N, CA, C and O atoms as a GROMACS GRO file, in nm:
protein
  560
    1UNK      N    1 -23.626  -3.270   1.494
    1UNK     CA    2 -23.510  -3.268   1.410
    1UNK      C    3 -23.388  -3.232   1.494
    1UNK      O    4 -23.393  -3.144   1.579
    2UNK      N    5 -23.279  -3.303   1.468
    2UNK     CA    6 -23.156  -3.284   1.544
    2UNK      C    7 -23.055  -3.208   1.457
    2UNK      O    8 -23.035  -3.243   1.340
    3UNK      N    9 -22.995  -3.108   1.513
    3UNK     CA   10 -22.893  -3.032   1.440
    3UNK      C   11 -22.761  -3.108   1.445
    3UNK      O   12 -22.721  -3.161   1.548
    4UNK      N   13 -22.695  -3.111   1.332
    4UNK     CA   14 -22.565  -3.178   1.323
    4UNK      C   15 -22.457  -3.072   1.322
    4UNK      O   16 -22.461  -2.975   1.246
    5UNK      N   17 -22.361  -3.092   1.407
    5UNK     CA   18 -22.251  -2.998   1.414
    5UNK      C   19 -22.127  -3.064   1.353
    5UNK      O   20 -22.087  -3.173   1.395
    6UNK      N   21 -22.066  -2.998   1.257
    6UNK     CA   22 -21.946  -3.051   1.192
    6UNK      C   23 -21.823  -2.996   1.262
    6UNK      O   24 -21.813  -2.878   1.294
    7UNK      N   25 -21.731  -3.084   1.282
    7UNK     CA   26 -21.604  -3.045   1.343
    7UNK      C   27 -21.506  -3.016   1.230
    7UNK      O   28 -21.493  -3.093   1.135
    8UNK      N   29 -21.437  -2.905   1.243
    8UNK     CA   30 -21.337  -2.871   1.141
    8UNK      C   31 -21.216  -2.964   1.155
    8UNK      O   32 -21.150  -2.966   1.258
    9UNK      N   33 -21.190  -3.039   1.051
    9UNK     CA   34 -21.075  -3.127   1.046
    9UNK      C   35 -20.984  -3.082   0.932
    9UNK      O   36 -21.031  -3.029   0.832
   10UNK      N   37 -20.857  -3.102   0.949
   10UNK     CA   38 -20.767  -3.065   0.838
   10UNK      C   39 -20.794  -3.153   0.717
   10UNK      O   40 -20.835  -3.269   0.730
   11UNK      N   41 -20.771  -3.097   0.599
   11UNK     CA   42 -20.793  -3.172   0.476
   11UNK      C   43 -20.699  -3.291   0.465
   11UNK      O   44 -20.736  -3.396   0.413
   12UNK      N   45 -20.581  -3.275   0.514
   12UNK     CA   46 -20.483  -3.384   0.508
   12UNK      C   47 -20.416  -3.398   0.643
   12UNK      O   48 -20.409  -3.304   0.722
   13UNK      N   49 -20.368  -3.516   0.667
   13UNK     CA   50 -20.293  -3.543   0.789
   13UNK      C   51 -20.147  -3.551   0.751
   13UNK      O   52 -20.110  -3.622   0.658
   14UNK      N   53 -20.065  -3.479   0.822
   14UNK     CA   54 -19.922  -3.477   0.789
   14UNK      C   55 -19.859  -3.612   0.824
   14UNK      O   56 -19.863  -3.657   0.938
   15UNK      N   57 -19.802  -3.672   0.725
   15UNK     CA   58 -19.729  -3.797   0.745
   15UNK      C   59 -19.581  -3.763   0.753
   15UNK      O   60 -19.538  -3.659   0.703
   16UNK      N   61 -19.503  -3.850   0.814
   16UNK     CA   62 -19.360  -3.824   0.816
   16UNK      C   63 -19.307  -3.809   0.674
   16UNK      O   64 -19.340  -3.889   0.587
   17UNK      N   65 -19.225  -3.707   0.653
   17UNK     CA   66 -19.176  -3.680   0.518
   17UNK      C   67 -19.079  -3.787   0.470
   17UNK      O   68 -19.075  -3.819   0.351
   18UNK      N   69 -19.002  -3.843   0.563
   18UNK     CA   70 -18.903  -3.944   0.526
   18UNK      C   71 -18.914  -4.063   0.621
   18UNK      O   72 -18.948  -4.047   0.738
   19UNK      N   73 -18.886  -4.180   0.569
   19UNK     CA   74 -18.890  -4.301   0.652
   19UNK      C   75 -18.775  -4.300   0.752
   19UNK      O   76 -18.677  -4.228   0.735
   20UNK      N   77 -18.788  -4.382   0.854
   20UNK     CA   78 -18.681  -4.392   0.954
   20UNK      C   79 -18.552  -4.444   0.891
   20UNK      O   80 -18.443  -4.401   0.928
   21UNK      N   81 -18.565  -4.535   0.795
   21UNK     CA   82 -18.448  -4.587   0.726
   21UNK      C   83 -18.376  -4.479   0.646
   21UNK      O   84 -18.254  -4.474   0.644
   22UNK      N   85 -18.454  -4.392   0.581
   22UNK     CA   86 -18.394  -4.283   0.503
   22UNK      C   87 -18.324  -4.184   0.595
   22UNK      O   88 -18.216  -4.133   0.562
   23UNK      N   89 -18.384  -4.156   0.710
   23UNK     CA   90 -18.320  -4.067   0.807
   23UNK      C   91 -18.193  -4.130   0.863
   23UNK      O   92 -18.093  -4.061   0.884
   24UNK      N   93 -18.197  -4.262   0.889
   24UNK     CA   94 -18.077  -4.332   0.938
   24UNK      C   95 -17.965  -4.324   0.834
   24UNK      O   96 -17.850  -4.299   0.869
   25UNK      N   97 -18.000  -4.344   0.708
   25UNK     CA   98 -17.900  -4.332   0.601
   25UNK      C   99 -17.843  -4.191   0.596
   25UNK      O  100 -17.722  -4.172   0.585
   26UNK      N  101 -17.931  -4.091   0.603
   26UNK     CA  102 -17.886  -3.952   0.597
   26UNK      C  103 -17.792  -3.920   0.713
   26UNK      O  104 -17.687  -3.859   0.692
   27UNK      N  105 -17.828  -3.960   0.834
   27UNK     CA  106 -17.740  -3.934   0.948
   27UNK      C  107 -17.607  -4.006   0.935
   27UNK      O  108 -17.503  -3.954   0.974
   28UNK      N  109 -17.610  -4.126   0.879
   28UNK     CA  110 -17.486  -4.200   0.855
   28UNK      C  111 -17.398  -4.123   0.756
   28UNK      O  112 -17.278  -4.106   0.780
   29UNK      N  113 -17.457  -4.076   0.645
   29UNK     CA  114 -17.380  -4.001   0.546
   29UNK      C  115 -17.330  -3.868   0.604
   29UNK      O  116 -17.220  -3.823   0.570
   30UNK      N  117 -17.411  -3.805   0.689
   30UNK     CA  118 -17.367  -3.682   0.754
   30UNK      C  119 -17.244  -3.708   0.842
   30UNK      O  120 -17.148  -3.632   0.840
   31UNK      N  121 -17.248  -3.817   0.916
   31UNK     CA  122 -17.136  -3.852   1.003
   31UNK      C  123 -17.010  -3.880   0.920
   31UNK      O  124 -16.902  -3.832   0.953
   32UNK      N  125 -17.025  -3.958   0.812
   32UNK     CA  126 -16.912  -3.988   0.725
   32UNK      C  127 -16.858  -3.859   0.663
   32UNK      O  128 -16.737  -3.840   0.653
   33UNK      N  129 -16.948  -3.770   0.623
   33UNK     CA  130 -16.907  -3.643   0.563
   33UNK      C  131 -16.822  -3.562   0.661
   33UNK      O  132 -16.723  -3.501   0.621
   34UNK      N  133 -16.861  -3.562   0.788
   34UNK     CA  134 -16.783  -3.488   0.888
   34UNK      C  135 -16.644  -3.548   0.903
   34UNK      O  136 -16.546  -3.475   0.918
   35UNK      N  137 -16.634  -3.681   0.899
   35UNK     CA  138 -16.502  -3.744   0.914
   35UNK      C  139 -16.415  -3.723   0.790
   35UNK      O  140 -16.293  -3.732   0.798
   36UNK      N  141 -16.478  -3.696   0.676
   36UNK     CA  142 -16.402  -3.676   0.551
   36UNK      C  143 -16.345  -3.536   0.538
   36UNK      O  144 -16.260  -3.512   0.452
   37UNK      N  145 -16.389  -3.444   0.621
   37UNK     CA  146 -16.343  -3.306   0.609
   37UNK      C  147 -16.193  -3.292   0.627
   37UNK      O  148 -16.129  -3.206   0.564
   38UNK      N  149 -16.136  -3.376   0.712
   38UNK     CA  150 -15.992  -3.365   0.738
   38UNK      C  151 -15.909  -3.451   0.642
   38UNK      O  152 -15.786  -3.447   0.646
   39UNK      N  153 -15.974  -3.527   0.557
   39UNK     CA  154 -15.903  -3.612   0.462
   39UNK      C  155 -15.879  -3.536   0.332
   39UNK      O  156 -15.955  -3.445   0.299
   40UNK      N  157 -15.775  -3.571   0.260
   40UNK     CA  158 -15.750  -3.501   0.133
   40UNK      C  159 -15.859  -3.534   0.030
   40UNK      O  160 -15.912  -3.645   0.027
   41UNK      N  161 -15.890  -3.436  -0.053
   41UNK     CA  162 -15.985  -3.458  -0.162
   41UNK      C  163 -15.923  -3.555  -0.262
   41UNK      O  164 -15.801  -3.558  -0.280
   42UNK      N  165 -16.007  -3.633  -0.324
   42UNK     CA  166 -15.958  -3.730  -0.421
   42UNK      C  167 -16.047  -3.730  -0.543
   42UNK      O  168 -16.162  -3.686  -0.538
   43UNK      N  169 -15.994  -3.779  -0.651
   43UNK     CA  170 -16.068  -3.790  -0.776
   43UNK      C  171 -16.162  -3.910  -0.766
   43UNK      O  172 -16.124  -4.014  -0.712
   44UNK      N  173 -16.283  -3.896  -0.817
   44UNK     CA  174 -16.383  -4.003  -0.809
   44UNK      C  175 -16.335  -4.131  -0.876
   44UNK      O  176 -16.354  -4.239  -0.821
   45UNK      N  177 -16.275  -4.120  -0.992
   45UNK     CA  178 -16.229  -4.240  -1.065
   45UNK      C  179 -16.117  -4.310  -0.989
   45UNK      O  180 -16.116  -4.433  -0.978
   46UNK      N  181 -16.022  -4.233  -0.937
   46UNK     CA  182 -15.912  -4.292  -0.861
   46UNK      C  183 -15.962  -4.358  -0.734
   46UNK      O  184 -15.918  -4.468  -0.699
   47UNK      N  185 -16.053  -4.293  -0.666
   47UNK     CA  186 -16.106  -4.348  -0.540
   47UNK      C  187 -16.181  -4.478  -0.564
   47UNK      O  188 -16.167  -4.573  -0.487
   48UNK      N  189 -16.262  -4.483  -0.669
   48UNK     CA  190 -16.336  -4.606  -0.700
   48UNK      C  191 -16.243  -4.718  -0.742
   48UNK      O  192 -16.268  -4.835  -0.714
   49UNK      N  193 -16.135  -4.683  -0.810
   49UNK     CA  194 -16.039  -4.785  -0.852
   49UNK      C  195 -15.970  -4.850  -0.733
   49UNK      O  196 -15.924  -4.964  -0.742
   50UNK      N  197 -15.962  -4.779  -0.623
   50UNK     CA  198 -15.896  -4.832  -0.504
   50UNK      C  199 -15.990  -4.909  -0.411
   50UNK      O  200 -15.947  -4.956  -0.306
   51UNK      N  201 -16.115  -4.922  -0.450
   51UNK     CA  202 -16.213  -4.987  -0.363
   51UNK      C  203 -16.206  -5.139  -0.373
   51UNK      O  204 -16.288  -5.202  -0.439
   52UNK      N  205 -16.110  -5.196  -0.310
   52UNK     CA  206 -16.101  -5.341  -0.296
   52UNK      C  207 -16.097  -5.366  -0.147
   52UNK      O  208 -15.990  -5.375  -0.086
   53UNK      N  209 -16.214  -5.378  -0.088
   53UNK     CA  210 -16.223  -5.387   0.057
   53UNK      C  211 -16.293  -5.516   0.099
   53UNK      O  212 -16.361  -5.580   0.019
   54UNK      N  213 -16.275  -5.550   0.224
   54UNK     CA  214 -16.343  -5.666   0.280
   54UNK      C  215 -16.491  -5.634   0.296
   54UNK      O  216 -16.529  -5.518   0.312
   55UNK      N  217 -16.574  -5.736   0.293
   55UNK     CA  218 -16.719  -5.717   0.303
   55UNK      C  219 -16.756  -5.645   0.433
   55UNK      O  220 -16.851  -5.567   0.436
   56UNK      N  221 -16.683  -5.671   0.540
   56UNK     CA  222 -16.716  -5.611   0.670
   56UNK      C  223 -16.694  -5.459   0.672
   56UNK      O  224 -16.760  -5.389   0.748
   57UNK      N  225 -16.604  -5.409   0.590
   57UNK     CA  226 -16.577  -5.264   0.587
   57UNK      C  227 -16.628  -5.199   0.459
   57UNK      O  228 -16.598  -5.082   0.433
   58UNK      N  229 -16.702  -5.272   0.380
   58UNK     CA  230 -16.746  -5.224   0.250
   58UNK      C  231 -16.834  -5.100   0.259
   58UNK      O  232 -16.812  -5.003   0.187
   59UNK      N  233 -16.934  -5.102   0.348
   59UNK     CA  234 -17.027  -4.990   0.357
   59UNK      C  235 -16.952  -4.862   0.389
   59UNK      O  236 -16.975  -4.759   0.325
   60UNK      N  237 -16.864  -4.866   0.488
   60UNK     CA  238 -16.791  -4.746   0.526
   60UNK      C  239 -16.698  -4.698   0.416
   60UNK      O  240 -16.686  -4.577   0.394
   61UNK      N  241 -16.634  -4.789   0.347
   61UNK     CA  242 -16.541  -4.750   0.239
   61UNK      C  243 -16.616  -4.683   0.124
   61UNK      O  244 -16.572  -4.581   0.072
   62UNK      N  245 -16.730  -4.740   0.085
   62UNK     CA  246 -16.808  -4.682  -0.024
   62UNK      C  247 -16.866  -4.546   0.017
   62UNK      O  248 -16.868  -4.452  -0.063
   63UNK      N  249 -16.915  -4.536   0.140
   63UNK     CA  250 -16.969  -4.409   0.188
   63UNK      C  251 -16.860  -4.303   0.196
   63UNK      O  252 -16.883  -4.187   0.164
   64UNK      N  253 -16.742  -4.343   0.240
   64UNK     CA  254 -16.630  -4.250   0.249
   64UNK      C  255 -16.596  -4.194   0.111
   64UNK      O  256 -16.576  -4.073   0.096
   65UNK      N  257 -16.588  -4.280   0.012
   65UNK     CA  258 -16.557  -4.235  -0.124
   65UNK      C  259 -16.667  -4.143  -0.177
   65UNK      O  260 -16.639  -4.039  -0.236
   66UNK      N  261 -16.793  -4.182  -0.156
   66UNK     CA  262 -16.904  -4.099  -0.205
   66UNK      C  263 -16.900  -3.960  -0.143
   66UNK      O  264 -16.912  -3.859  -0.213
   67UNK      N  265 -16.881  -3.954  -0.012
   67UNK     CA  266 -16.885  -3.824   0.054
   67UNK      C  267 -16.761  -3.740   0.023
   67UNK      O  268 -16.769  -3.617   0.018
   68UNK      N  269 -16.647  -3.804   0.003
   68UNK     CA  270 -16.525  -3.729  -0.032
   68UNK      C  271 -16.533  -3.673  -0.173
   68UNK      O  272 -16.473  -3.569  -0.202
   69UNK      N  273 -16.606  -3.738  -0.260
   69UNK     CA  274 -16.612  -3.699  -0.401
   69UNK      C  275 -16.746  -3.636  -0.441
   69UNK      O  276 -16.767  -3.605  -0.558
   70UNK      N  277 -16.836  -3.618  -0.345
   70UNK     CA  278 -16.970  -3.567  -0.378
   70UNK      C  279 -16.963  -3.428  -0.441
   70UNK      O  280 -17.035  -3.401  -0.537
   71UNK      N  281 -16.878  -3.342  -0.389
   71UNK     CA  282 -16.867  -3.207  -0.446
   71UNK      C  283 -16.823  -3.212  -0.592
   71UNK      O  284 -16.874  -3.137  -0.675
   72UNK      N  285 -16.729  -3.301  -0.622
   72UNK     CA  286 -16.683  -3.317  -0.760
   72UNK      C  287 -16.797  -3.368  -0.849
   72UNK      O  288 -16.816  -3.319  -0.960
   73UNK      N  289 -16.871  -3.466  -0.799
   73UNK     CA  290 -16.979  -3.525  -0.878
   73UNK      C  291 -17.090  -3.424  -0.906
   73UNK      O  292 -17.146  -3.421  -1.015
   74UNK      N  293 -17.121  -3.341  -0.806
   74UNK     CA  294 -17.228  -3.242  -0.822
   74UNK      C  295 -17.180  -3.116  -0.894
   74UNK      O  296 -17.261  -3.039  -0.945
   75UNK      N  297 -17.050  -3.095  -0.897
   75UNK     CA  298 -16.997  -2.976  -0.960
   75UNK      C  299 -17.004  -2.853  -0.873
   75UNK      O  300 -16.976  -2.742  -0.919
   76UNK      N  301 -17.040  -2.870  -0.746
   76UNK     CA  302 -17.046  -2.761  -0.650
   76UNK      C  303 -17.047  -2.822  -0.510
   76UNK      O  304 -17.076  -2.940  -0.495
   77UNK      N  305 -17.014  -2.743  -0.407
   77UNK     CA  306 -17.015  -2.797  -0.272
   77UNK      C  307 -17.156  -2.838  -0.228
   77UNK      O  308 -17.252  -2.763  -0.245
   78UNK      N  309 -17.166  -2.956  -0.173
   78UNK     CA  310 -17.295  -3.005  -0.122
   78UNK      C  311 -17.319  -2.947   0.017
   78UNK      O  312 -17.226  -2.934   0.097
   79UNK      N  313 -17.444  -2.913   0.045
   79UNK     CA  314 -17.479  -2.861   0.178
   79UNK      C  315 -17.529  -2.978   0.262
   79UNK      O  316 -17.636  -3.033   0.236
   80UNK      N  317 -17.451  -3.014   0.364
   80UNK     CA  318 -17.487  -3.122   0.454
   80UNK      C  319 -17.482  -3.071   0.597
   80UNK      O  320 -17.387  -3.005   0.637
   81UNK      N  321 -17.587  -3.102   0.672
   81UNK     CA  322 -17.591  -3.063   0.812
   81UNK      C  323 -17.527  -3.171   0.898
   81UNK      O  324 -17.494  -3.279   0.849
   82UNK      N  325 -17.510  -3.141   1.026
   82UNK     CA  326 -17.454  -3.238   1.119
   82UNK      C  327 -17.553  -3.349   1.150
   82UNK      O  328 -17.674  -3.333   1.128
   83UNK      N  329 -17.504  -3.462   1.201
   83UNK     CA  330 -17.593  -3.573   1.238
   83UNK      C  331 -17.699  -3.528   1.339
   83UNK      O  332 -17.672  -3.445   1.426
   84UNK      N  333 -17.817  -3.583   1.326
   84UNK     CA  334 -17.932  -3.560   1.413
   84UNK      C  335 -17.993  -3.421   1.398
   84UNK      O  336 -18.081  -3.384   1.477
   85UNK      N  337 -17.951  -3.343   1.301
   85UNK     CA  338 -18.014  -3.214   1.273
   85UNK      C  339 -18.149  -3.241   1.208
   85UNK      O  340 -18.159  -3.323   1.116
   86UNK      N  341 -18.253  -3.173   1.255
   86UNK     CA  342 -18.386  -3.200   1.200
   86UNK      C  343 -18.406  -3.136   1.064
   86UNK      O  344 -18.485  -3.186   0.983
   87UNK      N  345 -18.337  -3.026   1.037
   87UNK     CA  346 -18.349  -2.961   0.907
   87UNK      C  347 -18.278  -3.045   0.801
   87UNK      O  348 -18.174  -3.105   0.827
   88UNK      N  349 -18.336  -3.049   0.681
   88UNK     CA  350 -18.280  -3.128   0.572
   88UNK      C  351 -18.258  -3.036   0.452
   88UNK      O  352 -18.351  -2.969   0.407
   89UNK      N  353 -18.136  -3.032   0.402
   89UNK     CA  354 -18.104  -2.946   0.288
   89UNK      C  355 -18.152  -3.010   0.157
   89UNK      O  356 -18.188  -3.128   0.154
   90UNK      N  357 -18.150  -2.932   0.051
   90UNK     CA  358 -18.188  -2.985  -0.080
   90UNK      C  359 -18.095  -3.098  -0.121
   90UNK      O  360 -18.140  -3.199  -0.175
   91UNK      N  361 -17.965  -3.082  -0.096
   91UNK     CA  362 -17.868  -3.186  -0.131
   91UNK      C  363 -17.895  -3.314  -0.052
   91UNK      O  364 -17.882  -3.424  -0.106
   92UNK      N  365 -17.932  -3.301   0.073
   92UNK     CA  366 -17.963  -3.418   0.155
   92UNK      C  367 -18.091  -3.486   0.109
   92UNK      O  368 -18.100  -3.609   0.107
   93UNK      N  369 -18.191  -3.407   0.072
   93UNK     CA  370 -18.314  -3.466   0.017
   93UNK      C  371 -18.283  -3.542  -0.111
   93UNK      O  372 -18.336  -3.650  -0.135
   94UNK      N  373 -18.197  -3.484  -0.193
   94UNK     CA  374 -18.158  -3.550  -0.318
   94UNK      C  375 -18.088  -3.682  -0.288
   94UNK      O  376 -18.117  -3.783  -0.352
   95UNK      N  377 -17.997  -3.683  -0.191
   95UNK     CA  378 -17.928  -3.807  -0.153
   95UNK      C  379 -18.026  -3.914  -0.106
   95UNK      O  380 -18.013  -4.031  -0.143
   96UNK      N  381 -18.123  -3.873  -0.023
   96UNK     CA  382 -18.221  -3.971   0.026
   96UNK      C  383 -18.306  -4.026  -0.088
   96UNK      O  384 -18.329  -4.146  -0.095
   97UNK      N  385 -18.353  -3.939  -0.176
   97UNK     CA  386 -18.434  -3.985  -0.289
   97UNK      C  387 -18.352  -4.075  -0.381
   97UNK      O  388 -18.403  -4.173  -0.436
   98UNK      N  389 -18.227  -4.041  -0.398
   98UNK     CA  390 -18.138  -4.121  -0.481
   98UNK      C  391 -18.119  -4.260  -0.420
   98UNK      O  392 -18.120  -4.360  -0.491
   99UNK      N  393 -18.101  -4.264  -0.288
   99UNK     CA  394 -18.086  -4.393  -0.219
   99UNK      C  395 -18.214  -4.475  -0.228
   99UNK      O  396 -18.208  -4.596  -0.251
  100UNK      N  397 -18.329  -4.412  -0.210
  100UNK     CA  398 -18.457  -4.482  -0.220
  100UNK      C  399 -18.478  -4.539  -0.360
  100UNK      O  400 -18.520  -4.654  -0.375
  101UNK      N  401 -18.448  -4.460  -0.461
  101UNK     CA  402 -18.463  -4.507  -0.599
  101UNK      C  403 -18.365  -4.619  -0.629
  101UNK      O  404 -18.397  -4.714  -0.701
  102UNK      N  405 -18.246  -4.609  -0.574
  102UNK     CA  406 -18.145  -4.713  -0.595
  102UNK      C  407 -18.188  -4.843  -0.531
  102UNK      O  408 -18.176  -4.950  -0.592
  103UNK      N  409 -18.237  -4.835  -0.409
  103UNK     CA  410 -18.281  -4.955  -0.337
  103UNK      C  411 -18.400  -5.020  -0.407
  103UNK      O  412 -18.408  -5.143  -0.415
  104UNK      N  413 -18.492  -4.938  -0.459
  104UNK     CA  414 -18.611  -4.990  -0.527
  104UNK      C  415 -18.583  -5.028  -0.672
  104UNK      O  416 -18.670  -5.082  -0.740
  105UNK      N  417 -18.463  -4.999  -0.720
  105UNK     CA  418 -18.424  -5.022  -0.859
  105UNK      C  419 -18.522  -4.954  -0.955
  105UNK      O  420 -18.563  -5.010  -1.057
  106UNK      N  421 -18.558  -4.831  -0.920
  106UNK     CA  422 -18.648  -4.748  -1.000
  106UNK      C  423 -18.565  -4.674  -1.104
  106UNK      O  424 -18.511  -4.566  -1.078
  107UNK      N  425 -18.554  -4.733  -1.222
  107UNK     CA  426 -18.466  -4.680  -1.327
  107UNK      C  427 -18.504  -4.539  -1.371
  107UNK      O  428 -18.416  -4.455  -1.394
  108UNK      N  429 -18.633  -4.512  -1.384
  108UNK     CA  430 -18.675  -4.379  -1.428
  108UNK      C  431 -18.633  -4.272  -1.328
  108UNK      O  432 -18.581  -4.167  -1.367
  109UNK      N  433 -18.656  -4.298  -1.201
  109UNK     CA  434 -18.616  -4.201  -1.098
  109UNK      C  435 -18.465  -4.187  -1.089
  109UNK      O  436 -18.413  -4.077  -1.074
  110UNK      N  437 -18.394  -4.299  -1.099
  110UNK     CA  438 -18.248  -4.295  -1.096
  110UNK      C  439 -18.194  -4.209  -1.209
  110UNK      O  440 -18.106  -4.125  -1.188
  111UNK      N  441 -18.245  -4.230  -1.329
  111UNK     CA  442 -18.199  -4.152  -1.443
  111UNK      C  443 -18.229  -4.003  -1.425
  111UNK      O  444 -18.145  -3.918  -1.454
  112UNK      N  445 -18.350  -3.973  -1.378
  112UNK     CA  446 -18.386  -3.834  -1.356
  112UNK      C  447 -18.295  -3.768  -1.252
  112UNK      O  448 -18.243  -3.659  -1.275
  113UNK      N  449 -18.276  -3.836  -1.139
  113UNK     CA  450 -18.194  -3.780  -1.032
  113UNK      C  451 -18.049  -3.762  -1.075
  113UNK      O  452 -17.987  -3.659  -1.046
  114UNK      N  453 -17.996  -3.860  -1.143
  114UNK     CA  454 -17.857  -3.850  -1.190
  114UNK      C  455 -17.842  -3.741  -1.296
  114UNK      O  456 -17.751  -3.658  -1.288
  115UNK      N  457 -17.931  -3.739  -1.393
  115UNK     CA  458 -17.922  -3.641  -1.502
  115UNK      C  459 -17.941  -3.498  -1.453
  115UNK      O  460 -17.888  -3.404  -1.512
  116UNK      N  461 -18.018  -3.482  -1.345
  116UNK     CA  462 -18.047  -3.347  -1.297
  116UNK      C  463 -17.933  -3.285  -1.217
  116UNK      O  464 -17.925  -3.163  -1.206
  117UNK      N  465 -17.843  -3.368  -1.161
  117UNK     CA  466 -17.742  -3.311  -1.071
  117UNK      C  467 -17.599  -3.354  -1.097
  117UNK      O  468 -17.506  -3.280  -1.066
  118UNK      N  469 -17.578  -3.473  -1.153
  118UNK     CA  470 -17.444  -3.530  -1.162
  118UNK      C  471 -17.391  -3.517  -1.304
  118UNK      O  472 -17.463  -3.540  -1.401
  119UNK      N  473 -17.265  -3.479  -1.315
  119UNK     CA  474 -17.204  -3.466  -1.448
  119UNK      C  475 -17.200  -3.603  -1.517
  119UNK      O  476 -17.184  -3.705  -1.450
  120UNK      N  477 -17.214  -3.605  -1.649
  120UNK     CA  478 -17.224  -3.732  -1.722
  120UNK      C  479 -17.109  -3.829  -1.695
  120UNK      O  480 -17.132  -3.950  -1.687
  121UNK      N  481 -16.988  -3.778  -1.681
  121UNK     CA  482 -16.874  -3.868  -1.661
  121UNK      C  483 -16.872  -3.932  -1.522
  121UNK      O  484 -16.799  -4.029  -1.500
  122UNK      N  485 -16.950  -3.879  -1.429
  122UNK     CA  486 -16.950  -3.932  -1.292
  122UNK      C  487 -17.074  -4.014  -1.258
  122UNK      O  488 -17.080  -4.075  -1.151
  123UNK      N  489 -17.172  -4.018  -1.344
  123UNK     CA  490 -17.300  -4.083  -1.312
  123UNK      C  491 -17.286  -4.231  -1.279
  123UNK      O  492 -17.346  -4.279  -1.183
  124UNK      N  493 -17.210  -4.302  -1.358
  124UNK     CA  494 -17.198  -4.447  -1.338
  124UNK      C  495 -17.136  -4.478  -1.202
  124UNK      O  496 -17.182  -4.568  -1.132
  125UNK      N  497 -17.032  -4.405  -1.164
  125UNK     CA  498 -16.964  -4.430  -1.038
  125UNK      C  499 -17.048  -4.389  -0.918
  125UNK      O  500 -17.050  -4.460  -0.817
  126UNK      N  501 -17.116  -4.277  -0.927
  126UNK     CA  502 -17.202  -4.233  -0.817
  126UNK      C  503 -17.316  -4.332  -0.798
  126UNK      O  504 -17.352  -4.365  -0.685
  127UNK      N  505 -17.370  -4.379  -0.906
  127UNK     CA  506 -17.478  -4.478  -0.898
  127UNK      C  507 -17.428  -4.607  -0.834
  127UNK      O  508 -17.498  -4.666  -0.750
  128UNK      N  509 -17.310  -4.652  -0.871
  128UNK     CA  510 -17.251  -4.772  -0.813
  128UNK      C  511 -17.232  -4.756  -0.662
  128UNK      O  512 -17.268  -4.844  -0.585
  129UNK      N  513 -17.175  -4.643  -0.622
  129UNK     CA  514 -17.150  -4.621  -0.480
  129UNK      C  515 -17.278  -4.619  -0.398
  129UNK      O  516 -17.285  -4.682  -0.293
  130UNK      N  517 -17.380  -4.548  -0.446
  130UNK     CA  518 -17.506  -4.540  -0.372
  130UNK      C  519 -17.575  -4.675  -0.367
  130UNK      O  520 -17.637  -4.709  -0.266
  131UNK      N  521 -17.567  -4.752  -0.474
  131UNK     CA  522 -17.628  -4.885  -0.474
  131UNK      C  523 -17.565  -4.972  -0.366
  131UNK      O  524 -17.635  -5.045  -0.296
  132UNK      N  525 -17.434  -4.964  -0.352
  132UNK     CA  526 -17.365  -5.044  -0.250
  132UNK      C  527 -17.398  -4.997  -0.110
  132UNK      O  528 -17.415  -5.078  -0.019
  133UNK      N  529 -17.407  -4.867  -0.090
  133UNK     CA  530 -17.438  -4.813   0.043
  133UNK      C  531 -17.582  -4.845   0.082
  133UNK      O  532 -17.607  -4.886   0.195
  134UNK      N  533 -17.676  -4.827  -0.010
  134UNK     CA  534 -17.818  -4.844   0.023
  134UNK      C  535 -17.854  -4.989   0.053
  134UNK      O  536 -17.960  -5.015   0.111
  135UNK      N  537 -17.769  -5.084   0.014
  135UNK     CA  538 -17.794  -5.225   0.048
  135UNK      C  539 -17.801  -5.246   0.198
  135UNK      O  540 -17.866  -5.340   0.244
  136UNK      N  541 -17.736  -5.162   0.275
  136UNK     CA  542 -17.724  -5.181   0.419
  136UNK      C  543 -17.833  -5.112   0.500
  136UNK      O  544 -17.833  -5.120   0.623
  137UNK      N  545 -17.926  -5.046   0.434
  137UNK     CA  546 -18.030  -4.972   0.504
  137UNK      C  547 -18.167  -5.020   0.460
  137UNK      O  548 -18.189  -5.053   0.344
  138UNK      N  549 -18.260  -5.022   0.556
  138UNK     CA  550 -18.398  -5.058   0.527
  138UNK      C  551 -18.468  -4.931   0.482
  138UNK      O  552 -18.508  -4.848   0.564
  139UNK      N  553 -18.484  -4.917   0.352
  139UNK     CA  554 -18.544  -4.796   0.294
  139UNK      C  555 -18.678  -4.831   0.234
  139UNK      O  556 -18.687  -4.915   0.145
  140UNK      N  557 -18.782  -4.765   0.282
  140UNK     CA  558 -18.917  -4.789   0.229
  140UNK      C  559 -18.978  -4.657   0.188
  140UNK      O  560 -19.091  -4.654   0.141
   0.00000   0.00000   0.00000
């Protein structure tokens, strides 16, 4: 009779928490957020009304408006780290999940994410902005 020796293996294997596309989107939004710090704050409705841009500059314009008005939409200052920071804040995780749900057109997740953090009067505009931004990223 041969004795069998079992090797201790972990119950689960850690998979990357976020896709490369989601991380690319997050770093892009972090970079835009840093550039918005020196710009004047603006009202979300006014900023969206001014969004008549060329297709080539559309992504940057929509991201700029979202990041300039994110604090207003959330009702409190959003915590965003600098680009390439490995740590991810709750607000950044929310942004990534929101972008993933927007790209996948997952209505249930979109409604949950919007209802949980964004004031009712800002939900439609925030959803519009993220839908336009997420078109440019490969999010899986």
